Amino acid sequence: MHRFHLSLADLASASFACSPLHEAVLSIRMWTHPGIYPAQMPWFRRIRPDFERLDTELLRSLVSSNRYVPDFLTPRPTSPSPDFRAELAVVRACAPERLRAELEQTFLPHDRALPAPLAAGLADPARLLAEICDSIEEYWDVCLAPAWWPRARSVLEADIVHRARTLAQHGVATMFAELDPRLQWADGVLTIRRNWTAWDEDVRVDRRGLVFVPSCFARGAVTSISADQPPAITYPARGQGTMAGALDPPPTTRALELLLGAPKARLLAMLHEPVSTTELALRLGVTAGAVSQHLTVLLETRLVTRARHGRSVLYLRSPLGNELLR
């Protein structure tokens, strides 16, 4: 178990972040453990031809047989919506002497040996670090950034807005409980329960900030391998099923369509969860401009609300909108 000890100040400063680098690194699990993340399989089947044109041996070697990745590849985000290359620059600036200890910590307990590309590369740790970062950057540019990341970012940001709403409406204990069943909050301690290991760690947050990071590639709440890392918890993002492709809008009543018009009625029916204009346009197969025009009317009539996360604005049905759909 990991036990995070939080003071009142620690609890007040806890935050959420959406990390493109975390998703890039953790997505390598799709190529080493493809059946573990079924919601992502349709996307990664489309990406496979681009992935197979890359030199993937080093990338694949970064994931252990129990799906762990070295801590230095996933530094804690320093802002709610960081830039991929800014995050990767943090990894590039990592002290090369960290590599051996963290690679051994990742692979030796379960696999008993380092993967061959990493073991050979440790003869020159600085060069190995540069090669790893170059491979991740190429993978991001070729496979993830063009189409997958815009859809995934929308899901992750919607998850964070949902968590903020849960916190405001039901309090921190409910929010923690809904993040993942592995999390338990009691008496100032947030525990990640892991039944498959006797490994215990006590982490005192001590005003360092605790950051929660939603992910498309987590089966449950997890944290860094080492308790010495800045405190962060990665948890499974909700709503990943919406990434599978264009979804038919929920059915609407004839009366609602006559009142609002069919396009606005369909949009209102879709806004049971926070969604961005771009994501709505992708799901409906129309332009973002057309969606924006309808959302403006729904916002002015107080049928929807909006919230900002990073560079995205997410829309959600208001209580009045919910009443109208009943």
mmCIF file of C-alpha atoms in Angstrom:
data_model
loop_
_atom_site.group_PDB
_atom_site.id
_atom_site.type_symbol
_atom_site.label_atom_id
_atom_site.label_comp_id
_atom_site.label_asym_id
_atom_site.label_seq_id
_atom_site.Cartn_x
_atom_site.Cartn_y
_atom_site.Cartn_z
ATOM 1 C CA MET A 1 0.000 0.000 0.000
ATOM 2 C CA HIS A 2 0.948 3.619 -0.488
ATOM 3 C CA ARG A 3 -0.266 5.928 2.261
ATOM 4 C CA PHE A 4 -0.231 9.650 1.523
ATOM 5 C CA HIS A 5 -0.378 11.705 4.725
ATOM 6 C CA LEU A 6 -2.059 15.046 4.037
ATOM 7 C CA SER A 7 -2.420 18.036 6.317
ATOM 8 C CA LEU A 8 -5.303 20.457 5.825
ATOM 9 C CA ALA A 9 -2.962 22.680 3.791
ATOM 10 C CA ASP A 10 -1.952 19.692 1.635
ATOM 11 C CA LEU A 11 -5.580 18.838 1.011
ATOM 12 C CA ALA A 12 -6.401 22.429 0.081
ATOM 13 C CA SER A 13 -3.531 22.580 -2.429
ATOM 14 C CA ALA A 14 -4.170 19.208 -4.132
ATOM 15 C CA SER A 15 -4.708 19.669 -7.867
ATOM 16 C CA PHE A 16 -5.356 17.906 -11.174
ATOM 17 C CA ALA A 17 -3.307 17.931 -14.363
ATOM 18 C CA CYS A 18 -3.608 16.545 -17.876
ATOM 19 C CA SER A 19 -0.172 15.363 -19.063
ATOM 20 C CA PRO A 20 0.592 14.614 -22.742
ATOM 21 C CA LEU A 21 3.985 13.162 -21.806
ATOM 22 C CA HIS A 22 2.466 10.752 -19.290
ATOM 23 C CA GLU A 23 0.011 9.572 -21.932
ATOM 24 C CA ALA A 24 2.739 9.178 -24.556
ATOM 25 C CA VAL A 25 4.916 7.086 -22.232
ATOM 26 C CA LEU A 26 2.079 5.027 -20.764
ATOM 27 C CA SER A 27 0.589 4.418 -24.233
ATOM 28 C CA ILE A 28 3.632 2.297 -25.086
ATOM 29 C CA ARG A 29 1.829 -0.315 -22.998
ATOM 30 C CA MET A 30 -0.586 -0.671 -25.922
ATOM 31 C CA TRP A 31 2.235 -2.259 -27.928
ATOM 32 C CA THR A 32 3.514 -4.505 -25.118
ATOM 33 C CA HIS A 33 0.187 -5.398 -23.427
ATOM 34 C CA PRO A 34 -2.435 -4.692 -26.135
ATOM 35 C CA GLY A 35 -5.406 -6.440 -24.547
ATOM 36 C CA ILE A 36 -5.239 -4.559 -21.254
ATOM 37 C CA TYR A 37 -6.827 -1.322 -22.478
ATOM 38 C CA PRO A 38 -9.788 -2.301 -24.680
ATOM 39 C CA ALA A 39 -11.214 1.220 -24.961
ATOM 40 C CA GLN A 40 -8.056 2.292 -26.803
ATOM 41 C CA MET A 41 -7.712 -0.695 -29.121
ATOM 42 C CA PRO A 42 -9.685 0.756 -32.086
ATOM 43 C CA TRP A 43 -7.480 3.848 -32.131
ATOM 44 C CA PHE A 44 -4.236 1.944 -31.818
ATOM 45 C CA ARG A 45 -5.186 -0.398 -34.646
ATOM 46 C CA ARG A 46 -5.365 2.713 -36.837
ATOM 47 C CA ILE A 47 -2.036 3.969 -35.506
ATOM 48 C CA ARG A 48 -0.206 0.633 -35.975
ATOM 49 C CA PRO A 49 1.022 1.216 -39.578
ATOM 50 C CA ASP A 50 2.696 4.481 -38.500
ATOM 51 C CA PHE A 51 4.103 2.866 -35.369
ATOM 52 C CA GLU A 52 5.616 -0.044 -37.263
ATOM 53 C CA ARG A 53 7.504 2.336 -39.533
ATOM 54 C CA LEU A 54 9.431 3.572 -36.494
ATOM 55 C CA ASP A 55 12.412 1.903 -34.833
ATOM 56 C CA THR A 56 10.379 0.616 -31.882
ATOM 57 C CA GLU A 57 12.787 -1.691 -30.061
ATOM 58 C CA LEU A 58 13.932 0.964 -27.594
ATOM 59 C CA LEU A 59 10.382 2.210 -27.009
ATOM 60 C CA ARG A 60 9.040 -1.262 -26.274
ATOM 61 C CA SER A 61 11.916 -1.937 -23.893
ATOM 62 C CA LEU A 62 10.757 0.881 -21.588
ATOM 63 C CA VAL A 63 7.797 -1.156 -20.267
ATOM 64 C CA SER A 64 8.389 -4.014 -17.864
ATOM 65 C CA SER A 65 6.437 -7.280 -18.012
ATOM 66 C CA ASN A 66 4.197 -6.010 -15.165
ATOM 67 C CA ARG A 67 3.626 -2.723 -17.092
ATOM 68 C CA TYR A 68 5.823 -0.528 -14.880
ATOM 69 C CA VAL A 69 7.785 2.304 -16.520
ATOM 70 C CA PRO A 70 10.787 4.120 -14.979
ATOM 71 C CA ASP A 71 9.889 7.140 -12.850
ATOM 72 C CA PHE A 72 12.154 9.544 -14.745
ATOM 73 C CA LEU A 73 9.953 9.202 -17.840
ATOM 74 C CA THR A 74 6.845 10.546 -16.093
ATOM 75 C CA PRO A 75 7.827 13.638 -14.101
ATOM 76 C CA ARG A 76 4.989 15.185 -12.156
ATOM 77 C CA PRO A 77 3.201 17.872 -14.221
ATOM 78 C CA THR A 78 3.969 21.413 -13.078
ATOM 79 C CA SER A 79 0.829 23.012 -14.536
ATOM 80 C CA PRO A 80 -2.764 21.899 -15.181
ATOM 81 C CA SER A 81 -2.241 21.509 -18.939
ATOM 82 C CA PRO A 82 1.480 21.313 -19.763
ATOM 83 C CA ASP A 83 3.021 21.318 -23.224
ATOM 84 C CA PHE A 84 4.445 17.997 -24.426
ATOM 85 C CA ARG A 85 7.866 19.364 -25.400
ATOM 86 C CA ALA A 86 8.184 21.338 -22.180
ATOM 87 C CA GLU A 87 7.560 18.130 -20.246
ATOM 88 C CA LEU A 88 9.999 16.192 -22.418
ATOM 89 C CA ALA A 89 12.628 18.880 -21.775
ATOM 90 C CA VAL A 90 12.390 17.998 -18.076
ATOM 91 C CA VAL A 91 13.214 14.381 -18.933
ATOM 92 C CA ARG A 92 16.091 15.454 -21.194
ATOM 93 C CA ALA A 93 17.517 17.456 -18.272
ATOM 94 C CA CYS A 94 17.377 14.445 -15.946
ATOM 95 C CA ALA A 95 20.744 13.567 -14.406
ATOM 96 C CA PRO A 96 22.071 10.576 -16.415
ATOM 97 C CA GLU A 97 23.283 8.921 -13.222
ATOM 98 C CA ARG A 98 19.637 8.414 -12.232
ATOM 99 C CA LEU A 99 19.057 6.009 -15.088
ATOM 100 C CA ARG A 100 20.729 2.875 -13.770
ATOM 101 C CA ALA A 101 19.070 3.010 -10.347
ATOM 102 C CA GLU A 102 15.601 3.725 -11.736
ATOM 103 C CA LEU A 103 15.842 1.154 -14.523
ATOM 104 C CA GLU A 104 16.923 -1.486 -12.032
ATOM 105 C CA GLN A 105 14.126 -0.453 -9.669
ATOM 106 C CA THR A 106 11.647 -0.882 -12.524
ATOM 107 C CA PHE A 107 12.804 -4.159 -14.044
ATOM 108 C CA LEU A 108 14.813 -6.235 -11.591
ATOM 109 C CA PRO A 109 12.147 -7.030 -8.956
ATOM 110 C CA HIS A 110 9.828 -8.620 -11.516
ATOM 111 C CA ASP A 111 11.855 -9.370 -14.661
ATOM 112 C CA ARG A 112 15.195 -10.135 -12.961
ATOM 113 C CA ALA A 113 17.132 -8.464 -15.797
ATOM 114 C CA LEU A 114 17.190 -5.238 -17.798
ATOM 115 C CA PRO A 115 15.972 -5.373 -21.422
ATOM 116 C CA ALA A 116 18.926 -5.688 -23.788
ATOM 117 C CA PRO A 117 18.677 -2.185 -25.368
ATOM 118 C CA LEU A 118 18.676 -0.543 -21.937
ATOM 119 C CA ALA A 119 21.408 -2.731 -20.481
ATOM 120 C CA ALA A 120 23.676 -1.982 -23.457
ATOM 121 C CA GLY A 121 22.839 1.725 -23.379
ATOM 122 C CA LEU A 122 23.941 2.138 -19.766
ATOM 123 C CA ALA A 123 27.530 2.102 -20.966
ATOM 124 C CA ASP A 124 26.794 5.751 -21.873
ATOM 125 C CA PRO A 125 23.790 6.900 -19.785
ATOM 126 C CA ALA A 126 23.696 10.430 -21.239
ATOM 127 C CA ARG A 127 23.493 9.073 -24.769
ATOM 128 C CA LEU A 128 20.869 6.501 -23.741
ATOM 129 C CA LEU A 129 18.735 9.249 -22.186
ATOM 130 C CA ALA A 130 18.961 11.323 -25.360
ATOM 131 C CA GLU A 131 18.024 8.322 -27.527
ATOM 132 C CA ILE A 132 15.037 7.503 -25.309
ATOM 133 C CA CYS A 133 13.779 11.086 -25.486
ATOM 134 C CA ASP A 134 14.286 11.240 -29.256
ATOM 135 C CA SER A 135 12.316 8.011 -29.683
ATOM 136 C CA ILE A 136 9.443 9.256 -27.509
ATOM 137 C CA GLU A 137 9.341 12.565 -29.385
ATOM 138 C CA GLU A 138 9.235 10.856 -32.773
ATOM 139 C CA TYR A 139 6.530 8.484 -31.548
ATOM 140 C CA TRP A 140 4.490 11.449 -30.311
ATOM 141 C CA ASP A 141 4.836 13.423 -33.549
ATOM 142 C CA VAL A 142 4.104 10.514 -35.880
ATOM 143 C CA CYS A 143 1.541 8.444 -33.980
ATOM 144 C CA LEU A 144 -0.199 10.379 -31.225
ATOM 145 C CA ALA A 145 -0.251 14.129 -31.841
ATOM 146 C CA PRO A 146 -2.062 14.223 -35.220
ATOM 147 C CA ALA A 147 -5.404 12.690 -34.209
ATOM 148 C CA TRP A 148 -5.283 10.537 -31.083
ATOM 149 C CA TRP A 149 -4.183 13.205 -28.612
ATOM 150 C CA PRO A 150 -6.910 15.781 -29.459
ATOM 151 C CA ARG A 151 -9.574 13.141 -28.712
ATOM 152 C CA ALA A 152 -7.792 11.860 -25.606
ATOM 153 C CA ARG A 153 -7.192 15.369 -24.262
ATOM 154 C CA SER A 154 -10.913 16.081 -24.506
ATOM 155 C CA VAL A 155 -11.665 12.950 -22.440
ATOM 156 C CA LEU A 156 -9.040 13.786 -19.813
ATOM 157 C CA GLU A 157 -10.154 17.395 -19.470
ATOM 158 C CA ALA A 158 -13.798 16.342 -19.199
ATOM 159 C CA ASP A 159 -12.798 13.923 -16.441
ATOM 160 C CA ILE A 160 -11.116 16.724 -14.485
ATOM 161 C CA VAL A 161 -14.143 19.010 -14.799
ATOM 162 C CA HIS A 162 -16.331 16.145 -13.555
ATOM 163 C CA ARG A 163 -14.052 15.663 -10.529
ATOM 164 C CA ALA A 164 -14.245 19.374 -9.726
ATOM 165 C CA ARG A 165 -18.035 19.202 -9.857
ATOM 166 C CA THR A 166 -18.064 16.147 -7.582
ATOM 167 C CA LEU A 167 -15.803 17.937 -5.107
ATOM 168 C CA ALA A 168 -18.037 21.006 -5.083
ATOM 169 C CA GLN A 169 -21.269 19.042 -4.710
ATOM 170 C CA HIS A 170 -20.296 16.110 -2.495
ATOM 171 C CA GLY A 171 -16.931 16.829 -0.853
ATOM 172 C CA VAL A 172 -13.438 15.436 -0.945
ATOM 173 C CA ALA A 173 -14.200 11.971 0.477
ATOM 174 C CA THR A 174 -16.703 11.252 -2.302
ATOM 175 C CA MET A 175 -14.342 12.615 -4.938
ATOM 176 C CA PHE A 176 -11.520 10.348 -3.775
ATOM 177 C CA ALA A 177 -13.833 7.334 -3.624
ATOM 178 C CA GLU A 178 -15.027 7.937 -7.186
ATOM 179 C CA LEU A 179 -11.501 8.270 -8.608
ATOM 180 C CA ASP A 180 -10.876 4.558 -8.125
ATOM 181 C CA PRO A 181 -11.945 1.770 -5.734
ATOM 182 C CA ARG A 182 -8.300 1.324 -4.733
ATOM 183 C CA LEU A 183 -8.324 4.735 -3.007
ATOM 184 C CA GLN A 184 -9.458 5.061 0.598
ATOM 185 C CA TRP A 185 -9.583 8.325 2.546
ATOM 186 C CA ALA A 186 -9.651 8.343 6.347
ATOM 187 C CA ASP A 187 -8.189 10.490 9.114
ATOM 188 C CA GLY A 188 -5.951 12.576 6.869
ATOM 189 C CA VAL A 189 -4.476 9.585 5.011
ATOM 190 C CA LEU A 190 -5.178 8.713 1.381
ATOM 191 C CA THR A 191 -4.323 5.050 0.821
ATOM 192 C CA ILE A 192 -3.776 3.243 -2.460
ATOM 193 C CA ARG A 193 -4.607 -0.389 -1.703
ATOM 194 C CA ARG A 194 -2.740 -2.970 -3.751
ATOM 195 C CA ASN A 195 -3.734 -6.519 -2.846
ATOM 196 C CA TRP A 196 -1.113 -8.155 -5.061
ATOM 197 C CA THR A 197 1.945 -6.927 -3.130
ATOM 198 C CA ALA A 198 3.099 -6.490 0.454
ATOM 199 C CA TRP A 199 5.122 -3.410 -0.556
ATOM 200 C CA ASP A 200 4.211 -0.548 1.819
ATOM 201 C CA GLU A 201 5.197 3.112 1.616
ATOM 202 C CA ASP A 202 4.290 6.087 3.797
ATOM 203 C CA VAL A 203 4.524 9.391 1.919
ATOM 204 C CA ARG A 204 4.253 12.663 3.807
ATOM 205 C CA VAL A 205 3.130 15.303 1.359
ATOM 206 C CA ASP A 206 4.528 18.107 3.587
ATOM 207 C CA ARG A 207 3.333 21.017 1.424
ATOM 208 C CA ARG A 208 4.924 19.608 -1.753
ATOM 209 C CA GLY A 209 1.506 19.396 -3.425
ATOM 210 C CA LEU A 210 -0.353 16.247 -4.430
ATOM 211 C CA VAL A 211 -1.270 16.104 -8.131
ATOM 212 C CA PHE A 212 -3.903 13.771 -9.612
ATOM 213 C CA VAL A 213 -3.360 12.786 -13.251
ATOM 214 C CA PRO A 214 -6.131 11.049 -15.253
ATOM 215 C CA SER A 215 -4.928 8.534 -17.829
ATOM 216 C CA CYS A 216 -6.235 6.357 -20.629
ATOM 217 C CA PHE A 217 -3.646 3.710 -19.724
ATOM 218 C CA ALA A 218 -4.221 3.001 -16.034
ATOM 219 C CA ARG A 219 -6.185 0.019 -14.761
ATOM 220 C CA GLY A 220 -6.403 1.559 -11.295
ATOM 221 C CA ALA A 221 -4.902 4.271 -9.123
ATOM 222 C CA VAL A 222 -1.091 4.081 -9.094
ATOM 223 C CA THR A 223 1.824 6.264 -8.074
ATOM 224 C CA SER A 224 5.581 6.463 -8.613
ATOM 225 C CA ILE A 225 7.694 3.420 -7.936
ATOM 226 C CA SER A 226 9.884 5.447 -5.581
ATOM 227 C CA ALA A 227 8.367 7.279 -2.626
ATOM 228 C CA ASP A 228 11.090 9.923 -3.066
ATOM 229 C CA GLN A 229 9.379 11.382 -6.153
ATOM 230 C CA PRO A 230 7.096 14.446 -5.839
ATOM 231 C CA PRO A 231 3.704 13.065 -4.790
ATOM 232 C CA ALA A 232 1.329 12.283 -7.653
ATOM 233 C CA ILE A 233 -1.415 9.734 -8.308
ATOM 234 C CA THR A 234 -2.429 8.507 -11.750
ATOM 235 C CA TYR A 235 -5.947 7.119 -12.084
ATOM 236 C CA PRO A 236 -8.196 5.777 -14.891
ATOM 237 C CA ALA A 237 -10.018 8.507 -16.798
ATOM 238 C CA ARG A 238 -13.749 8.054 -17.218
ATOM 239 C CA GLY A 239 -15.521 8.420 -20.556
ATOM 240 C CA GLN A 240 -12.958 6.658 -22.748
ATOM 241 C CA GLY A 241 -15.723 4.863 -24.630
ATOM 242 C CA THR A 242 -16.487 8.128 -26.413
ATOM 243 C CA MET A 243 -13.152 7.869 -28.233
ATOM 244 C CA ALA A 244 -14.119 4.800 -30.232
ATOM 245 C CA GLY A 245 -15.591 6.884 -33.042
ATOM 246 C CA ALA A 246 -18.494 9.088 -33.945
ATOM 247 C CA LEU A 247 -21.367 8.356 -31.591
ATOM 248 C CA ASP A 248 -25.028 8.702 -32.434
ATOM 249 C CA PRO A 249 -26.573 11.412 -30.255
ATOM 250 C CA PRO A 250 -29.034 10.161 -27.644
ATOM 251 C CA PRO A 251 -32.643 10.184 -28.852
ATOM 252 C CA THR A 252 -34.640 13.357 -28.287
ATOM 253 C CA THR A 253 -38.375 13.930 -28.159
ATOM 254 C CA ARG A 254 -40.278 15.503 -31.018
ATOM 255 C CA ALA A 255 -41.499 18.213 -28.638
ATOM 256 C CA LEU A 256 -37.920 19.156 -27.675
ATOM 257 C CA GLU A 257 -36.878 19.327 -31.337
ATOM 258 C CA LEU A 258 -39.848 21.577 -32.134
ATOM 259 C CA LEU A 259 -38.913 23.835 -29.207
ATOM 260 C CA LEU A 260 -35.160 24.118 -29.815
ATOM 261 C CA GLY A 261 -34.626 22.810 -33.312
ATOM 262 C CA ALA A 262 -33.132 19.379 -33.989
ATOM 263 C CA PRO A 263 -29.406 20.391 -33.874
ATOM 264 C CA LYS A 264 -29.698 22.134 -30.495
ATOM 265 C CA ALA A 265 -31.854 19.338 -29.078
ATOM 266 C CA ARG A 266 -29.216 16.749 -30.092
ATOM 267 C CA LEU A 267 -26.439 18.834 -28.546
ATOM 268 C CA LEU A 268 -28.344 19.273 -25.305
ATOM 269 C CA ALA A 269 -28.915 15.527 -25.094
ATOM 270 C CA MET A 270 -25.161 14.903 -25.494
ATOM 271 C CA LEU A 271 -24.101 17.260 -22.725
ATOM 272 C CA HIS A 272 -24.678 14.969 -19.736
ATOM 273 C CA GLU A 273 -20.869 15.076 -19.280
ATOM 274 C CA PRO A 274 -18.443 17.985 -19.879
ATOM 275 C CA VAL A 275 -17.438 18.069 -23.570
ATOM 276 C CA SER A 276 -15.437 20.499 -25.709
ATOM 277 C CA THR A 277 -16.663 22.099 -28.922
ATOM 278 C CA THR A 278 -14.044 20.171 -30.891
ATOM 279 C CA GLU A 279 -15.113 16.837 -29.428
ATOM 280 C CA LEU A 280 -18.791 17.559 -30.119
ATOM 281 C CA ALA A 281 -17.967 18.424 -33.718
ATOM 282 C CA LEU A 282 -16.018 15.177 -34.135
ATOM 283 C CA ARG A 283 -18.852 13.095 -32.687
ATOM 284 C CA LEU A 284 -21.479 14.771 -34.862
ATOM 285 C CA GLY A 285 -19.370 14.972 -38.015
ATOM 286 C CA VAL A 286 -19.905 18.744 -38.417
ATOM 287 C CA THR A 287 -17.696 21.826 -38.141
ATOM 288 C CA ALA A 288 -16.669 23.286 -34.791
ATOM 289 C CA GLY A 289 -18.101 26.610 -35.947
ATOM 290 C CA ALA A 290 -21.568 25.123 -36.402
ATOM 291 C CA VAL A 291 -21.434 23.547 -32.935
ATOM 292 C CA SER A 292 -20.227 26.812 -31.416
ATOM 293 C CA GLN A 293 -23.180 28.741 -32.826
ATOM 294 C CA HIS A 294 -25.675 26.346 -31.275
ATOM 295 C CA LEU A 295 -23.809 26.253 -27.953
ATOM 296 C CA THR A 296 -23.882 30.049 -27.781
ATOM 297 C CA VAL A 297 -27.690 29.980 -27.951
ATOM 298 C CA LEU A 298 -27.930 27.192 -25.368
ATOM 299 C CA LEU A 299 -25.586 29.123 -23.076
ATOM 300 C CA GLU A 300 -27.517 32.375 -23.428
ATOM 301 C CA THR A 301 -30.763 30.572 -22.577
ATOM 302 C CA ARG A 302 -29.075 29.018 -19.481
ATOM 303 C CA LEU A 303 -29.593 25.463 -20.728
ATOM 304 C CA VAL A 304 -25.846 24.735 -20.544
ATOM 305 C CA THR A 305 -22.910 25.885 -18.420
ATOM 306 C CA ARG A 306 -19.244 26.022 -19.319
ATOM 307 C CA ALA A 307 -15.920 25.652 -17.526
ATOM 308 C CA ARG A 308 -12.356 26.173 -18.679
ATOM 309 C CA HIS A 309 -9.506 23.707 -18.264
ATOM 310 C CA GLY A 310 -6.198 24.806 -19.749
ATOM 311 C CA ARG A 311 -6.877 25.950 -23.293
ATOM 312 C CA SER A 312 -10.183 24.105 -23.590
ATOM 313 C CA VAL A 313 -13.711 25.225 -22.757
ATOM 314 C CA LEU A 314 -16.020 22.379 -21.752
ATOM 315 C CA TYR A 315 -19.813 22.524 -21.880
ATOM 316 C CA LEU A 316 -22.310 20.729 -19.642
ATOM 317 C CA ARG A 317 -26.085 20.705 -19.298
ATOM 318 C CA SER A 318 -27.355 23.024 -16.569
ATOM 319 C CA PRO A 319 -30.006 21.995 -14.029
ATOM 320 C CA LEU A 320 -32.512 23.840 -16.231
ATOM 321 C CA GLY A 321 -31.349 21.819 -19.232
ATOM 322 C CA ASN A 322 -31.714 18.608 -17.266
ATOM 323 C CA GLU A 323 -35.270 19.544 -16.335
ATOM 324 C CA LEU A 324 -36.098 20.262 -19.987
ATOM 325 C CA LEU A 325 -34.921 16.789 -21.032
ATOM 326 C CA ARG A 326 -37.030 14.942 -18.460
#
